[in-house]
PDB file of C-alpha atoms and ligand atoms in Angstrom:
ATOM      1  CA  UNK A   1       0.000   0.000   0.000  1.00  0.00           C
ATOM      2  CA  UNK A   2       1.127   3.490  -0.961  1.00  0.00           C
ATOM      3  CA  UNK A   3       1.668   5.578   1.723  1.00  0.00           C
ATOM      4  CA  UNK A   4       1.239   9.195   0.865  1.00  0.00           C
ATOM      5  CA  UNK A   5      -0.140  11.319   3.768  1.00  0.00           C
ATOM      6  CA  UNK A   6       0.352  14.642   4.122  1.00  0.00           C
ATOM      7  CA  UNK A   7       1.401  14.975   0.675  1.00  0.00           C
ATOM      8  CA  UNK A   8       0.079  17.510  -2.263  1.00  0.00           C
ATOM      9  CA  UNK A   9      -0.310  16.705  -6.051  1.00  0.00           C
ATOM     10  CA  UNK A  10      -1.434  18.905  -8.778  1.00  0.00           C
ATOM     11  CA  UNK A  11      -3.535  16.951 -11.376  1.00  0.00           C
ATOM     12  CA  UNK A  12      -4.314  18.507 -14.576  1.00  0.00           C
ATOM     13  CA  UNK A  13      -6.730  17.054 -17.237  1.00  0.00           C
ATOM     14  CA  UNK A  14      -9.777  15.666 -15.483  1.00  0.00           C
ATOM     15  CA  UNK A  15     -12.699  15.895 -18.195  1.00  0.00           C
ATOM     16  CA  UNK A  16     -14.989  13.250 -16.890  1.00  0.00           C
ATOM     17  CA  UNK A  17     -14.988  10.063 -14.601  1.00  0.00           C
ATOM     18  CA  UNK A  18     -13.576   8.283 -17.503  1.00  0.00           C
ATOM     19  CA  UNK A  19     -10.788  10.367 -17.615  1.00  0.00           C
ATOM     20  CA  UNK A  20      -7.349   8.952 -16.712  1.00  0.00           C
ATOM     21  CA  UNK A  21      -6.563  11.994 -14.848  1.00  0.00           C
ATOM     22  CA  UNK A  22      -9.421  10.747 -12.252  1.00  0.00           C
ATOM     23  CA  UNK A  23      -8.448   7.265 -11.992  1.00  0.00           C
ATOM     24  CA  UNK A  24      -5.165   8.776 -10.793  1.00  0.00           C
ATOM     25  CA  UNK A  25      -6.633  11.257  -8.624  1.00  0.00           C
ATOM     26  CA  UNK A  26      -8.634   8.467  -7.199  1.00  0.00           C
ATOM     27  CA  UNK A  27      -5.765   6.414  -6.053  1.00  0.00           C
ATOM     28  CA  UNK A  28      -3.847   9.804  -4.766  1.00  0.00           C
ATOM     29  CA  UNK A  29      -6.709  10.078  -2.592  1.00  0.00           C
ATOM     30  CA  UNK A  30      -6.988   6.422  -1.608  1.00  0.00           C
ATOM     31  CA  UNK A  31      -2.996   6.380  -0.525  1.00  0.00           C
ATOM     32  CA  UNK A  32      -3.861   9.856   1.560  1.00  0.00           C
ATOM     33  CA  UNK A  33      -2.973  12.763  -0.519  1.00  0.00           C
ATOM     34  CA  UNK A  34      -4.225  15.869  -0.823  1.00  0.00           C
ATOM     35  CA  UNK A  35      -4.825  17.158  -4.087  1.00  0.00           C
ATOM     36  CA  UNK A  36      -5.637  20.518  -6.234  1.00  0.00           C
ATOM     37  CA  UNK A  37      -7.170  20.081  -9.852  1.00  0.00           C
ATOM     38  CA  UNK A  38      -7.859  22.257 -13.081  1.00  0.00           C
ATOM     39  CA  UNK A  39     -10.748  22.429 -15.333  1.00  0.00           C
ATOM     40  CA  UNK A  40     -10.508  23.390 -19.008  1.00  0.00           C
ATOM     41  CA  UNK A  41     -13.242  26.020 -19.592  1.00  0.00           C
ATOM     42  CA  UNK A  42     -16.894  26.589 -18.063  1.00  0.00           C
ATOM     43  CA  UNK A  43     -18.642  23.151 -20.157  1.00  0.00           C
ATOM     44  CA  UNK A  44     -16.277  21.276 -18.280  1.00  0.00           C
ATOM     45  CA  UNK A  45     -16.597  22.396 -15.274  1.00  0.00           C
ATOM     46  CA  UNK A  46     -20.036  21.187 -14.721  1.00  0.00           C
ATOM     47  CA  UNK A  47     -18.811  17.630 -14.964  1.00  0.00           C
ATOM     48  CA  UNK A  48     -15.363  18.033 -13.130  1.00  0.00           C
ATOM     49  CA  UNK A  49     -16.495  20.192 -10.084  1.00  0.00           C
ATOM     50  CA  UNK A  50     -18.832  17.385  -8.811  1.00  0.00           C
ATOM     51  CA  UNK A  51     -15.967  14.807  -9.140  1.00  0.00           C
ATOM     52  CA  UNK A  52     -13.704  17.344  -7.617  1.00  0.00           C
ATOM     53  CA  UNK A  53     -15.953  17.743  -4.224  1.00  0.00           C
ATOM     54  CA  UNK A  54     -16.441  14.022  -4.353  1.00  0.00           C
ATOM     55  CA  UNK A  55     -12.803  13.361  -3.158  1.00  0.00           C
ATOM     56  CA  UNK A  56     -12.488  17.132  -1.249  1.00  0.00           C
ATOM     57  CA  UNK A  57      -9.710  18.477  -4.022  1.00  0.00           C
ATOM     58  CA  UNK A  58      -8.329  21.914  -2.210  1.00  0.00           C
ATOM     59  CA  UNK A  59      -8.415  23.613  -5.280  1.00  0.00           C
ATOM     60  CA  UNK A  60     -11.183  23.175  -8.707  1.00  0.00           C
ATOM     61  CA  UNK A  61     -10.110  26.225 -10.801  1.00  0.00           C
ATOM     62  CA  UNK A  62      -9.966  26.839 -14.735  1.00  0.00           C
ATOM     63  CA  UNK A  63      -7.025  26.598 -16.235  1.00  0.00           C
ATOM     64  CA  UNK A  64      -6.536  26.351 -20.002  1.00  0.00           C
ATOM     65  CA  UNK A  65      -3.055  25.827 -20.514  1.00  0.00           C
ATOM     66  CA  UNK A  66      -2.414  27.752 -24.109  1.00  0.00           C
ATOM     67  CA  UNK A  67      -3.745  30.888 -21.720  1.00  0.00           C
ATOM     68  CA  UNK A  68      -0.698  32.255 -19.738  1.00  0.00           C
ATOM     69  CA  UNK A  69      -2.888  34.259 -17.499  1.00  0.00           C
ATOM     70  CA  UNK A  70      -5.115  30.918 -16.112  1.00  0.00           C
ATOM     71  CA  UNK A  71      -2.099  28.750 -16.228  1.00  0.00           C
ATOM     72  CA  UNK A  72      -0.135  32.129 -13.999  1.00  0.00           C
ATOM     73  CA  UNK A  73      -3.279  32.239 -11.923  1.00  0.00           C
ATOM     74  CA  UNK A  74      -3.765  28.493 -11.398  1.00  0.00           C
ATOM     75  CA  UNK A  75      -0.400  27.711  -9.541  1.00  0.00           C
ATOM     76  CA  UNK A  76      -0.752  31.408  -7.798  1.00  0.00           C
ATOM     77  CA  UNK A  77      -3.613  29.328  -5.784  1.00  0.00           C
ATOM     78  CA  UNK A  78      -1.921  26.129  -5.554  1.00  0.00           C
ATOM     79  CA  UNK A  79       1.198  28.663  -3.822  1.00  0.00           C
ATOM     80  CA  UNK A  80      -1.292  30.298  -1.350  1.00  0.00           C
ATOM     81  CA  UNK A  81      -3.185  27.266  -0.336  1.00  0.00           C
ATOM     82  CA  UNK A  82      -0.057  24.237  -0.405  1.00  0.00           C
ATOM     83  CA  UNK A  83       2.674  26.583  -0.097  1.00  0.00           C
ATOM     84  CA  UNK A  84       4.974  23.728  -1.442  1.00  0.00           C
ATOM     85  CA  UNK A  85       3.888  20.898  -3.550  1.00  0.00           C
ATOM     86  CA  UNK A  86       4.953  17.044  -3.868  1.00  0.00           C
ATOM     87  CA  UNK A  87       4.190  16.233  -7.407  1.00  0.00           C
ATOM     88  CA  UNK A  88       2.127  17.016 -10.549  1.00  0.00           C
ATOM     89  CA  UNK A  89      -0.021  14.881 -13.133  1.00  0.00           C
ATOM     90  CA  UNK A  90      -0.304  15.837 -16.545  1.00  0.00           C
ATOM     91  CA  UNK A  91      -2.907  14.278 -18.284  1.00  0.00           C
ATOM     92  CA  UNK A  92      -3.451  16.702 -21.117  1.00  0.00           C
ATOM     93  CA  UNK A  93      -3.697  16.248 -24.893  1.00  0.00           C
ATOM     94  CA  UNK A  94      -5.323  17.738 -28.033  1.00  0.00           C
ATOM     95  CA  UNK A  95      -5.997  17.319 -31.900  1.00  0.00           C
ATOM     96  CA  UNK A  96      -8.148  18.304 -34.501  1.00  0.00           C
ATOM     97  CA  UNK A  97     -10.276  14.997 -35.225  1.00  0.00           C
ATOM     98  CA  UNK A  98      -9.288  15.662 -38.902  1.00  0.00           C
ATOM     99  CA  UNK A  99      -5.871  14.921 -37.695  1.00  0.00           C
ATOM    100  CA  UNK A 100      -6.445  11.706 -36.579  1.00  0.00           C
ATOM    101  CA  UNK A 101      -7.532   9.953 -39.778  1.00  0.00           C
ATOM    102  CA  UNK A 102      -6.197   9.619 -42.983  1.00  0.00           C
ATOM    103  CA  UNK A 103      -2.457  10.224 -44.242  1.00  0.00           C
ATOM    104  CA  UNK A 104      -0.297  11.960 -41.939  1.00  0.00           C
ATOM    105  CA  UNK A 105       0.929  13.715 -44.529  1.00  0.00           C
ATOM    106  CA  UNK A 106      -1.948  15.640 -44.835  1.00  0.00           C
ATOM    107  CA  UNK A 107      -1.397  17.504 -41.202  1.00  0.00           C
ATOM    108  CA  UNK A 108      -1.755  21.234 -41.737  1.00  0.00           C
ATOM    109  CA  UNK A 109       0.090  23.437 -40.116  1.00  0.00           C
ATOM    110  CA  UNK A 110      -2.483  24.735 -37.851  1.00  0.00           C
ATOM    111  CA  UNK A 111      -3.361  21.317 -36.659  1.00  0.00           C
ATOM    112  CA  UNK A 112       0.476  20.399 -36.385  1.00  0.00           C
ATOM    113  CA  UNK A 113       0.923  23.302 -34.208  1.00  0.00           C
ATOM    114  CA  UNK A 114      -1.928  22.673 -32.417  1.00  0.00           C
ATOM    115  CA  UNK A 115      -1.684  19.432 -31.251  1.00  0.00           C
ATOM    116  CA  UNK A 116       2.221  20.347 -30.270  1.00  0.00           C
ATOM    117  CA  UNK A 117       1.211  23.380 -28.173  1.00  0.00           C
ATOM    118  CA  UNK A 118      -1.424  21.604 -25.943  1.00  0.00           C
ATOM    119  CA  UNK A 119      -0.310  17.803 -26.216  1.00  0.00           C
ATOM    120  CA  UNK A 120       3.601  18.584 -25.846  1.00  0.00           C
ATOM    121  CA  UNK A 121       4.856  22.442 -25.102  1.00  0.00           C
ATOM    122  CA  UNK A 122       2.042  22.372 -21.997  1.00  0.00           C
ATOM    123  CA  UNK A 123       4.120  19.671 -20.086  1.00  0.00           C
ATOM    124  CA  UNK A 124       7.477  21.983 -20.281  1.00  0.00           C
ATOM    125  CA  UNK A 125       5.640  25.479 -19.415  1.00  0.00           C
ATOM    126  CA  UNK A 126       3.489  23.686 -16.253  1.00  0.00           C
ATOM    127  CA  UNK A 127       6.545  22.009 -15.416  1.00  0.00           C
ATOM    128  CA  UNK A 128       8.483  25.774 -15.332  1.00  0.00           C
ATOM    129  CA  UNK A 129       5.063  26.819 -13.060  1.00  0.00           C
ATOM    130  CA  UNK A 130       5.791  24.114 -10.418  1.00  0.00           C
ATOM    131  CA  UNK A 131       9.129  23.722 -10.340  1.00  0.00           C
ATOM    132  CA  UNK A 132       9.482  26.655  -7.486  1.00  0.00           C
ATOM    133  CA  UNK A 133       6.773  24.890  -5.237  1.00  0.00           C
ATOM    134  CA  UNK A 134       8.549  22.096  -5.218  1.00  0.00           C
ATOM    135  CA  UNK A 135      10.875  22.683  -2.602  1.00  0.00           C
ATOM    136  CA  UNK A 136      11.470  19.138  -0.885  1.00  0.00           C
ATOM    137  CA  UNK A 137      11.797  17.704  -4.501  1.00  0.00           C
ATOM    138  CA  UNK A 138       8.726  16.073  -6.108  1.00  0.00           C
ATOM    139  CA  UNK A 139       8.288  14.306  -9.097  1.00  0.00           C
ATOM    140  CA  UNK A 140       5.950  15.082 -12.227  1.00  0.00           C
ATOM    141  CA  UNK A 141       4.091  12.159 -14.555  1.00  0.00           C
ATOM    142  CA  UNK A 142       2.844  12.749 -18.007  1.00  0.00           C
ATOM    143  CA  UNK A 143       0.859  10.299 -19.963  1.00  0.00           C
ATOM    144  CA  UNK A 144       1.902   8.618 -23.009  1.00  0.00           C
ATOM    145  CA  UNK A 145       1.526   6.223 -26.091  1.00  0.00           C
ATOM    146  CA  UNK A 146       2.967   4.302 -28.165  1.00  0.00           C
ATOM    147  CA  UNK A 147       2.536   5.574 -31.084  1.00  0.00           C
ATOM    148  CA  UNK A 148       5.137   7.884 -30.199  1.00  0.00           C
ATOM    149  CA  UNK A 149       7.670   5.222 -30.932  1.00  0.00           C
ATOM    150  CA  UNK A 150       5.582   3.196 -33.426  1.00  0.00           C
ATOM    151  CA  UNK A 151       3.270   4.093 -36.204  1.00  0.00           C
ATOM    152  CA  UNK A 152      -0.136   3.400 -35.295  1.00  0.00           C
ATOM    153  CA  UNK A 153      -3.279   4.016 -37.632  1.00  0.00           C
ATOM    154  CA  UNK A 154      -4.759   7.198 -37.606  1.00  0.00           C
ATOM    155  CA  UNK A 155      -2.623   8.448 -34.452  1.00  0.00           C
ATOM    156  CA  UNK A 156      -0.995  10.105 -36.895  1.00  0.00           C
ATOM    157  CA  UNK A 157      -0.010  14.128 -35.658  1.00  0.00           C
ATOM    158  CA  UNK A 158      -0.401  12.811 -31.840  1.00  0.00           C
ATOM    159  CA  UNK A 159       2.248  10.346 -32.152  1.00  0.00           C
ATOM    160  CA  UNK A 160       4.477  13.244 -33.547  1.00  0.00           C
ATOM    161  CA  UNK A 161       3.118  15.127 -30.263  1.00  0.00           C
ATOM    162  CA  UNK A 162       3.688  12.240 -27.981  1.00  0.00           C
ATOM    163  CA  UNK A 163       7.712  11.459 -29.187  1.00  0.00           C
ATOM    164  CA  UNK A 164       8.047  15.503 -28.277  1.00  0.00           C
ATOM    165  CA  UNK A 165       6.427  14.757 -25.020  1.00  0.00           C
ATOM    166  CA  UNK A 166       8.525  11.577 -23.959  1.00  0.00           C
ATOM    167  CA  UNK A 167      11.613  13.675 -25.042  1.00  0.00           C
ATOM    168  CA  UNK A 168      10.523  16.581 -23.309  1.00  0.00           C
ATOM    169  CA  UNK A 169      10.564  14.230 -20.389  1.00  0.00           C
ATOM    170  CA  UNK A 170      14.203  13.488 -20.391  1.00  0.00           C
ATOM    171  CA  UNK A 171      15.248  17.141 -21.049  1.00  0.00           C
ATOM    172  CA  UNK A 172      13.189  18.442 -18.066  1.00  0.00           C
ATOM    173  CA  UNK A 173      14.528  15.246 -15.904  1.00  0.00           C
ATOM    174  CA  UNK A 174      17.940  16.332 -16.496  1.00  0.00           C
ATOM    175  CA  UNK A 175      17.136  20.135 -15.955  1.00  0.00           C
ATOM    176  CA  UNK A 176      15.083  19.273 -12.897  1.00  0.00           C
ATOM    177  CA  UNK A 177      17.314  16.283 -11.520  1.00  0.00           C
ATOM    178  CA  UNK A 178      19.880  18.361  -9.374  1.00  0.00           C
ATOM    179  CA  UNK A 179      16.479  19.824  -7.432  1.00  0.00           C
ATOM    180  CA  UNK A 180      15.491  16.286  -6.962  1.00  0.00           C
ATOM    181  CA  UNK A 181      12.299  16.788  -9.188  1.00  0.00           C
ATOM    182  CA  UNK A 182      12.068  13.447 -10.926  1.00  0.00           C
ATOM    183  CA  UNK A 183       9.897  13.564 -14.196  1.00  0.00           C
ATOM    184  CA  UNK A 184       8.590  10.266 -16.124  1.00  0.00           C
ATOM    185  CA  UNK A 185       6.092   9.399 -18.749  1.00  0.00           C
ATOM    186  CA  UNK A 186       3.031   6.577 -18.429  1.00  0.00           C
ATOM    187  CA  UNK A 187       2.784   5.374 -21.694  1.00  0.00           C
ATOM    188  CA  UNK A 188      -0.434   3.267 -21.475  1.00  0.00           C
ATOM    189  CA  UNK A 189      -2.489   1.508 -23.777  1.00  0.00           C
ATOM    190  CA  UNK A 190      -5.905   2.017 -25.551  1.00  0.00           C
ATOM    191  CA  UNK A 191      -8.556   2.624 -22.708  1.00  0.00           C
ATOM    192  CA  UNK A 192     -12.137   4.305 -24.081  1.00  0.00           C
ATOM    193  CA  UNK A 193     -11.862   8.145 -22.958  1.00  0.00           C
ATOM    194  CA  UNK A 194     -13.298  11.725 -24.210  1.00  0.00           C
ATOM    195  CA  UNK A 195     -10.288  11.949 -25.915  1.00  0.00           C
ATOM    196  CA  UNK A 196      -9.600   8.579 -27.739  1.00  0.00           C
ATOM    197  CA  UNK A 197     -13.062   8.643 -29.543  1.00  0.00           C
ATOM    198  CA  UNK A 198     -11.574  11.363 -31.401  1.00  0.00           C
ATOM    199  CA  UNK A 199      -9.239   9.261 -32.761  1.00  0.00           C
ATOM    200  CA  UNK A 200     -10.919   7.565 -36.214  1.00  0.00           C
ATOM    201  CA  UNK A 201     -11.771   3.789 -35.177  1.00  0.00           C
ATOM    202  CA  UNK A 202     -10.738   3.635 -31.825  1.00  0.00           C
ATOM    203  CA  UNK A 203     -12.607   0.541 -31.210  1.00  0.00           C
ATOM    204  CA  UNK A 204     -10.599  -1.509 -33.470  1.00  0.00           C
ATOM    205  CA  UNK A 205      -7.660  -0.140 -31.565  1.00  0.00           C
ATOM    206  CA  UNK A 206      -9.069  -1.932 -28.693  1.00  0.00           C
ATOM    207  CA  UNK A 207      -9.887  -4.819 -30.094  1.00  0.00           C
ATOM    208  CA  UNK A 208      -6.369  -4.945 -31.738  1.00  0.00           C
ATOM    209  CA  UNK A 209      -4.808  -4.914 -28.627  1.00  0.00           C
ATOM    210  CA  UNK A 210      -6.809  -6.997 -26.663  1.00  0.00           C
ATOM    211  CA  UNK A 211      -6.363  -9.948 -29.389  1.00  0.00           C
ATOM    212  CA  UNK A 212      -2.642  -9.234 -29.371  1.00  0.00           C
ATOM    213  CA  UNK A 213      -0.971  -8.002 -26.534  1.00  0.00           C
ATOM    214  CA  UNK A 214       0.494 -10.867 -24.191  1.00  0.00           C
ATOM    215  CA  UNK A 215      -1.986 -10.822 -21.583  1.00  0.00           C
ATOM    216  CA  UNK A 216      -4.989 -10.931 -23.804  1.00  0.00           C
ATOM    217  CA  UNK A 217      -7.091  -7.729 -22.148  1.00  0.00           C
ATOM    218  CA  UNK A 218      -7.022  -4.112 -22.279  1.00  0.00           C
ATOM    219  CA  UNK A 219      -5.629  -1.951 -19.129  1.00  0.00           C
ATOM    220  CA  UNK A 220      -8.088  -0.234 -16.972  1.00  0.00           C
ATOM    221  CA  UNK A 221      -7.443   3.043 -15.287  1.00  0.00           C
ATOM    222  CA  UNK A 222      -7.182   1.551 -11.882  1.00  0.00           C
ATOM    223  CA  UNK A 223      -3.586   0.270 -12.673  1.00  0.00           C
ATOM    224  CA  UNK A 224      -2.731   3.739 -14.398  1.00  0.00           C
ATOM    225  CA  UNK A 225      -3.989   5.591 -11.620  1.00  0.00           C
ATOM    226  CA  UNK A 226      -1.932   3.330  -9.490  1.00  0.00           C
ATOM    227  CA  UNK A 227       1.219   3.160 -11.404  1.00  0.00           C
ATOM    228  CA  UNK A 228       0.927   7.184 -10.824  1.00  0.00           C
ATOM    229  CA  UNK A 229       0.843   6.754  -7.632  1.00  0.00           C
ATOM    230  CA  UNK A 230       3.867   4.622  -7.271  1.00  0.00           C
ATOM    231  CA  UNK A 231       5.981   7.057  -9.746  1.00  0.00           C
ATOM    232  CA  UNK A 232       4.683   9.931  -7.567  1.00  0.00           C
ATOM    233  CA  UNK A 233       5.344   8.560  -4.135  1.00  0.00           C
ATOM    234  CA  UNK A 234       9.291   8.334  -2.731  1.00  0.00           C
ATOM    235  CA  UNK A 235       8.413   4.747  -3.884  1.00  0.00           C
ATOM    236  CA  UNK A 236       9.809   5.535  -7.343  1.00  0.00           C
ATOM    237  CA  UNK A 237      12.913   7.940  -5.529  1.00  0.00           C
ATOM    238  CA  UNK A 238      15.224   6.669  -8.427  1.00  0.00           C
ATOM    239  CA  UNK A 239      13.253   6.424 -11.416  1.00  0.00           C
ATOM    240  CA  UNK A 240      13.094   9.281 -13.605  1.00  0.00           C
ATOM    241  CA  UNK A 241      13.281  10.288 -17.774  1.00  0.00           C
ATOM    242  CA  UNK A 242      11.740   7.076 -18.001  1.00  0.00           C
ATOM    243  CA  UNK A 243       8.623   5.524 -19.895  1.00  0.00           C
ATOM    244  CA  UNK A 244       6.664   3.472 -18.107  1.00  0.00           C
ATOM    245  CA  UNK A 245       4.543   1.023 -20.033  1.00  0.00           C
ATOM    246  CA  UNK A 246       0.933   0.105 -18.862  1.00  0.00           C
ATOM    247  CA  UNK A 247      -0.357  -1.299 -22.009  1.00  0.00           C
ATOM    248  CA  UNK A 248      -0.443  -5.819 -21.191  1.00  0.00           C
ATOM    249  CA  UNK A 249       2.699  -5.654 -22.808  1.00  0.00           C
ATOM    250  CA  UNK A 250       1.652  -4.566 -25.794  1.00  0.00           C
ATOM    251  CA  UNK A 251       4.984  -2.667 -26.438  1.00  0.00           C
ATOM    252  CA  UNK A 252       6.871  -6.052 -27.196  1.00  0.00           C
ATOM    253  CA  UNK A 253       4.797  -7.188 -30.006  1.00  0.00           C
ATOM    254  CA  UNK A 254       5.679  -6.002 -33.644  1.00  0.00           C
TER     255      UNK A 254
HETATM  256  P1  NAD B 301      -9.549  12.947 -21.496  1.00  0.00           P
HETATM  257  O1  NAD B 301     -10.272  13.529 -22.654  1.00  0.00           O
HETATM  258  O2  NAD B 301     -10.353  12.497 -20.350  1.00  0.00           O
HETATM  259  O3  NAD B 301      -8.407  13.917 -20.977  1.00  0.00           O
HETATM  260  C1  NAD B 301      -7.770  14.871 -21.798  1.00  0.00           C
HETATM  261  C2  NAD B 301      -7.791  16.167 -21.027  1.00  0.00           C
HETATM  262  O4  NAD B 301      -7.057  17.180 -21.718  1.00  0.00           O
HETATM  263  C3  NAD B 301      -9.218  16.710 -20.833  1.00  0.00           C
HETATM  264  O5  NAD B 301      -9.488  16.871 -19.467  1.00  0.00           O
HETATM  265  C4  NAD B 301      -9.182  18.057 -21.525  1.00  0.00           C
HETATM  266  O6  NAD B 301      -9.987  19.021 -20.876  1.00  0.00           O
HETATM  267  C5  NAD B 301      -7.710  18.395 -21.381  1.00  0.00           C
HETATM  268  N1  NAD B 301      -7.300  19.478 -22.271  1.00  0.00           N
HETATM  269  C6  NAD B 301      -7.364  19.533 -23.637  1.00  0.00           C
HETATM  270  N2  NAD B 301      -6.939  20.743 -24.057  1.00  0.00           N
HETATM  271  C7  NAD B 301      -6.593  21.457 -22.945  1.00  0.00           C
HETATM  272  C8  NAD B 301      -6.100  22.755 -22.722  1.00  0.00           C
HETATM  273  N3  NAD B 301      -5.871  23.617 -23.723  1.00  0.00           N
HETATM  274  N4  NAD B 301      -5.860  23.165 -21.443  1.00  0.00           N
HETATM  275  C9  NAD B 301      -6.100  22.336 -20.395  1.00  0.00           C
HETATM  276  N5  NAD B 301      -6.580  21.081 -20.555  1.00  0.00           N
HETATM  277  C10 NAD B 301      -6.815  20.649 -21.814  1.00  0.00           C
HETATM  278  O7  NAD B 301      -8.721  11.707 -22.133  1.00  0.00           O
HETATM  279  P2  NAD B 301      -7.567  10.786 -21.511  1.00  0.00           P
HETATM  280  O8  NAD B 301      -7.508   9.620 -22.439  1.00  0.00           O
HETATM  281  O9  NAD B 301      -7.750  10.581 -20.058  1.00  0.00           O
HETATM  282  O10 NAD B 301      -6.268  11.657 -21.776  1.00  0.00           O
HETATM  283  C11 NAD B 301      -5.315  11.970 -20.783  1.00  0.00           C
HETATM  284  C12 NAD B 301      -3.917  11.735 -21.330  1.00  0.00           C
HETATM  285  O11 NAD B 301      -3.715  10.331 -21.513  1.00  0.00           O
HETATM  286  C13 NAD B 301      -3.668  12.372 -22.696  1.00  0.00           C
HETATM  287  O12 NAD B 301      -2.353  12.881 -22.739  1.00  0.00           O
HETATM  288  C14 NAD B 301      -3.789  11.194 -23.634  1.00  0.00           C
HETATM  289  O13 NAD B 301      -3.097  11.378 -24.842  1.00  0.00           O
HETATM  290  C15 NAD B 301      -3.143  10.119 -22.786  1.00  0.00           C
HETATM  291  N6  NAD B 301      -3.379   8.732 -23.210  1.00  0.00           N
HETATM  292  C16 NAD B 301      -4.623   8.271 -23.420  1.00  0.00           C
HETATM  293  C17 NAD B 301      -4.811   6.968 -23.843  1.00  0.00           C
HETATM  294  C18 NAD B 301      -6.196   6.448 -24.138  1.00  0.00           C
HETATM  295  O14 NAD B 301      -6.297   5.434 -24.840  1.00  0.00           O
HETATM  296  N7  NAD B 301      -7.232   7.058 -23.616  1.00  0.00           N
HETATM  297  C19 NAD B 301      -3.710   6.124 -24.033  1.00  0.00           C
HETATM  298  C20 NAD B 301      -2.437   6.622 -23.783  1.00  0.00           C
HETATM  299  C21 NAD B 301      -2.274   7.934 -23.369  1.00  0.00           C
END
């Protein structure tokens, strides 16, 4: 059993109870955290709030991160209520559906940019935000896939987003090592969310990797939420720039 009592996590990217973002912010509470979480705009508010209360988060504020004044204004209330923080979760991603279908090749610009800016950029720029809370160390978990390393049908401009992000993840685990802020990835495998049924045939996805991966089943969010929680907690005091696969080893089978 995780122990974390009397520690403080940040999670960013709760959308709905499907979300992995509260799967992991479930099993913070369960191990005795205390935690603060964002909602993107006003529509999604009305789900996240009541989720939110449900496991008493200190803080429920908006915070889009492409807006430098909510994302400036978000951690200025995470400062004045936690003072210091232990970790953050950041369970953010976005693409044009039109993206996620088709040829690659046929990314525009705009929806490159896009997808780089809120799936990728956002992990460095909240990572800058916490960096000075974190003042007995802390470590910071992003989440993944594998078609960051692979190609995988119709994940198309999101892989390209996701390789950024797992690199991104070394670069800030070296710049944030010597402060004893550890920073990993989750990379976990296809599990039915608001986001995934953007992607074009998601189902077969699933299906895919439930007939192939070695263990025959798809992951649930309980064992992301609690591999979080183990690369959060002192736990996982030596791990960091790493990827951490929860996809039924999936990741071994061309
Ligand atoms: P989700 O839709 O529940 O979560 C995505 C979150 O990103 C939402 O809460 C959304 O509000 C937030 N978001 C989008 N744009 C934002 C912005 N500008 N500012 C702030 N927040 C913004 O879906 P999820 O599947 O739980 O996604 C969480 C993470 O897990 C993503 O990085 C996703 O790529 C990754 N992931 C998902 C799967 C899967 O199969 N579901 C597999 C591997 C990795």
């Amino acid at each position: 059993m995780i122990d974390l009592n009397g520690k403080k996590y940040v999670v960013m990217g709760i959308a709905n109870k499907m979300s992995l973002a509260w799967f992991i912010t479930q099993s913070l509470k369960k191990a005795g955290a205390q935690v603060a979480v964002n909602f993107l705009n006003e529509k999604m508010e009305k789900r996240v709030r009541p989720l939110a209360e449900e496991v008493n988060a200190e803080i429920i504020q908006q915070c889009d991160v492409t807006n430098a004044d909510e994302l400036k204004s978000f951690f200025e209330t995470v400062k004045e209520k936690f003072g210091q923080i232990d970790g953050l979760v950041h369970a953010i991603a976005y693409a044009e559906r039109e993206d996620l279908e088709g040829r690659f090749i046929d990314t525009s610009r705009e929806g490159f940019l896009k997808a780089m800016d809120i799936s990728a950029y956002s992990l460095v720029d909240v990572a800058k935000h916490a960096e000075p809370l974190m003042t007995n160390g802390g470590s910071i978990v992003t989440l993944s896939y594998l078609g960051a390393v692979r190609v995988v049908e119709n994940y198309n401009v999101m892989g390209v987003a996701k390789a950024a992000l797992e690199a991104s993840v070394r670069y800030l685990a070296a710049d944030m090592g010597p402060n004893n802020i550890r920073v990993n990835a989750i990379s976990a495998g296809p599990i039915k969310t608001l986001s995934a049924s953007g992607i074009r045939d998601f189902r077969s996805m699933l299906g895919k990797a439930e007939e192939q991966n070695p263990l025959r089943q798809n992951i649930d969010g309980e064992s992301v939420g609690d591999t979080a929680s183990f690369l959060l907690s002192p736990l996982a005091k030596h791990i960091t720039g790493d990827v951490l696969y929860v996809d039924c080893g999936a990741q071994i089978i061309k």
